[in-house]
XYZ file of C-alpha atoms in Angstrom:
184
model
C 0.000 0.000 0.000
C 2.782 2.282 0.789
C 4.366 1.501 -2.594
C 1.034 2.296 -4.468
C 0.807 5.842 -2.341
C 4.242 6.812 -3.409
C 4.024 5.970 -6.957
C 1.042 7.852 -7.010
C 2.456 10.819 -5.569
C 5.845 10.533 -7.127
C 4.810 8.416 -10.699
C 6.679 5.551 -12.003
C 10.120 6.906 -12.790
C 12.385 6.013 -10.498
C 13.198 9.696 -9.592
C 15.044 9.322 -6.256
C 17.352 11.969 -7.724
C 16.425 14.889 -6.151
C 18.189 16.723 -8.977
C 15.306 15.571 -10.948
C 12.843 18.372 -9.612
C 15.660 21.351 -9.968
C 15.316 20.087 -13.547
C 10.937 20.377 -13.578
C 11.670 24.013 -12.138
C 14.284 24.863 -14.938
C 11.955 22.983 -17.732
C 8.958 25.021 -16.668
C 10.547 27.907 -16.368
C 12.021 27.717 -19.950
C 8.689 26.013 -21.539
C 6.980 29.192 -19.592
C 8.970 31.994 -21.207
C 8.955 30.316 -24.775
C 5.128 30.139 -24.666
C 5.012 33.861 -23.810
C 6.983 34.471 -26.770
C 4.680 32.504 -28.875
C 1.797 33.910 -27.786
C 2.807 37.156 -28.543
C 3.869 36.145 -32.152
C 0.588 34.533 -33.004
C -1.005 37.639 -32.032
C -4.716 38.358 -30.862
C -6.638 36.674 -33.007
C -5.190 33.341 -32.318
C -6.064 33.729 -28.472
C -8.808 35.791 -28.180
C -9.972 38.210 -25.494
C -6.952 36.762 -23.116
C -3.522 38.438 -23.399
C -0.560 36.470 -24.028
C -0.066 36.600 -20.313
C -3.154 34.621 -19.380
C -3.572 32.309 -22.243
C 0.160 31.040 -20.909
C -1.339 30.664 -17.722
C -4.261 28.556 -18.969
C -2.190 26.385 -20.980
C 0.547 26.017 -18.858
C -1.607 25.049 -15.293
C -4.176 23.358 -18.055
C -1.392 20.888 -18.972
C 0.086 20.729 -15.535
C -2.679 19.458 -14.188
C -4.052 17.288 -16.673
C -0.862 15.118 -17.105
C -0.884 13.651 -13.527
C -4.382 12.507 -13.950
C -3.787 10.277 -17.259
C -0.211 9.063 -16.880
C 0.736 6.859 -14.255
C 4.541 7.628 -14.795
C 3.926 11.231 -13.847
C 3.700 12.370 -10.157
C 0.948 13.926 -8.563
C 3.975 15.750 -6.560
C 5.374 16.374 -10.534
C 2.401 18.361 -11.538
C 1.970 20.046 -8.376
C 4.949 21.539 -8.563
C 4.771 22.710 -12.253
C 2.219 24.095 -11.506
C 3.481 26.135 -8.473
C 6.411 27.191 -10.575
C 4.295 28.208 -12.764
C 1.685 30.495 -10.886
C 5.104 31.806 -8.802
C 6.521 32.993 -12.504
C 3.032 34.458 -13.368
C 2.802 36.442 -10.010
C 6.771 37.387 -9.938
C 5.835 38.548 -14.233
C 2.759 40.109 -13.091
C 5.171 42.463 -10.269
C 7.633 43.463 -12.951
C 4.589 43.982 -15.370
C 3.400 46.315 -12.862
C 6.734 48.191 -12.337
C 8.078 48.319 -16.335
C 6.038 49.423 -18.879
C 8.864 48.235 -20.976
C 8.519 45.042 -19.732
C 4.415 45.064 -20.070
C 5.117 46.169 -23.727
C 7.138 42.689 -24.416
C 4.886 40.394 -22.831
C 1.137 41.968 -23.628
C 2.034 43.852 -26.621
C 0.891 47.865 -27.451
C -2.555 49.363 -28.873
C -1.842 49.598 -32.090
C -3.706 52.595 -33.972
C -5.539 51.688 -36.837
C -7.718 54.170 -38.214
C -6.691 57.899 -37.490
C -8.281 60.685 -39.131
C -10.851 58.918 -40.955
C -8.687 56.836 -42.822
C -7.179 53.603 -42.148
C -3.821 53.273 -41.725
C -3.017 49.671 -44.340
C 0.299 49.889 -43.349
C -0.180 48.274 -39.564
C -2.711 45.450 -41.109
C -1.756 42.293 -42.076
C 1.309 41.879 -39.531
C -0.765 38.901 -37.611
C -2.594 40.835 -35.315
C -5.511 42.272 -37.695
C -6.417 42.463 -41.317
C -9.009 44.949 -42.971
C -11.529 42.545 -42.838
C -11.438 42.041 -39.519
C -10.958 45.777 -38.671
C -13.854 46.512 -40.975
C -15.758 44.009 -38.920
C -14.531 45.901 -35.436
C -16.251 48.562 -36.596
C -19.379 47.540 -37.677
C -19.596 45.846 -34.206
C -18.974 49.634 -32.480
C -21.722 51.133 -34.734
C -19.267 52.707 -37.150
C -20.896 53.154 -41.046
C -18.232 55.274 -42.531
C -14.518 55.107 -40.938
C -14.557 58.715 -41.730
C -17.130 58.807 -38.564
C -13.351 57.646 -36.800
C -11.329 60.196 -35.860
C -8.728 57.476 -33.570
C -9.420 53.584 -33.125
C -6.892 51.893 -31.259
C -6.972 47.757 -31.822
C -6.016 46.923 -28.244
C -3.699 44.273 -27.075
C -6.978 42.015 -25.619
C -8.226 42.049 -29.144
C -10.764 44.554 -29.085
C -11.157 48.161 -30.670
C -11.233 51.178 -28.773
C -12.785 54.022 -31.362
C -13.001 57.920 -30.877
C -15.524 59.526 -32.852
C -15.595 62.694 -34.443
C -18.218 64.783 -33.743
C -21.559 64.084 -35.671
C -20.750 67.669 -37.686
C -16.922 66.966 -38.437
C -17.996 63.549 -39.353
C -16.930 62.950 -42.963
C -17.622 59.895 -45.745
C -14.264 57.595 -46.271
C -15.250 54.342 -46.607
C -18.219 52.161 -45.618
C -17.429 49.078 -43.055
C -20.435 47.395 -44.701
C -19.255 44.184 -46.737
C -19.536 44.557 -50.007
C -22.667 42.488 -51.178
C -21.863 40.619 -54.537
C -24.178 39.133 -57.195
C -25.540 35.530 -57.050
């Protein structure tokens, strides 16, 4: 019985190597950061409303957790600590978030300005983050008919727009955000 609690809590490896867990630390810790960097090169619209920040978290703690329960050979003790490596690195990033705004521009990215003046500014589209399509669609969802209604719209680093209109009176036609309807 004492064999079965320890495997359970420990997995199958024989891991009496207490060098193995330095090594879970150091592998989390690298799999951590290289996930952040991902996340930030897939961009927005491959992670939704989350920032890179939390979708790491999710996945990370996701995975953590779920391996212990399916694999005999990993530890409950395994996962637990991954995962409280892993929610220590997200606090300890969430302090130097707090403190750098150099460092918050790395990991969650910058509002990225879109449509200024009325016109929309192609040259920041298509990097990953946002196409006209998609901005075209932002806009439609905020109300917007005519981007010249726009006088700033920032497409923020949780994915969604932030838009500034003019004033109904300095409100001027650009181009529609309505999709263009084609013949059947």
């Amino acid at each position: 019985m004492q064999d079965e609690i320890i495997r359970i809590l420990f997995g199958e490896a024989e891991t009496a190597d207490p060098w193995f867990y330095v090594e879970i630390v150091f592998r989390t810790l690298v799999m951590y950061l290289y996930t952040i960097f991902f996340a930030r090169m897939v961009g927005h619209d491959a992670i939704g409303q989350i920032g890179p920040f939390e979708f790491v978290l999710v996945i990370a703690v996701g995975s953590a957790a779920g391996d212990p329960m399916f694999y005999p050979e990993v530890g409950l003790f395994q996962g637990m600590l991954v995962i409280t490596v892993v929610i220590l690195l997200h606090r300890a990033t969430g302090a130097i978030i707090a403190r750098s705004s150099r460092v918050e521009s790395m990991v969650e990215g910058d509002p990225v300005l879109v449509v200024e003046a009325g016109l929309i500014r192609e040259e920041v589209l298509g990097s990953g983050s946002l196409s006209l399509r998609e901005l075209l669609a932002l806009l439609r969802v905020e109300g917007v008919r005519d981007v010249g209604e726009v006088e700033l719209a920032y497409f923020e680093n949780n994915g969604k727009l932030s838009v500034f209109r003019y004033p109904a009176d300095k409100a001027r036609h650009s181009r529609p955000t309505a999709p263009l309807r084609t013949a059947n």
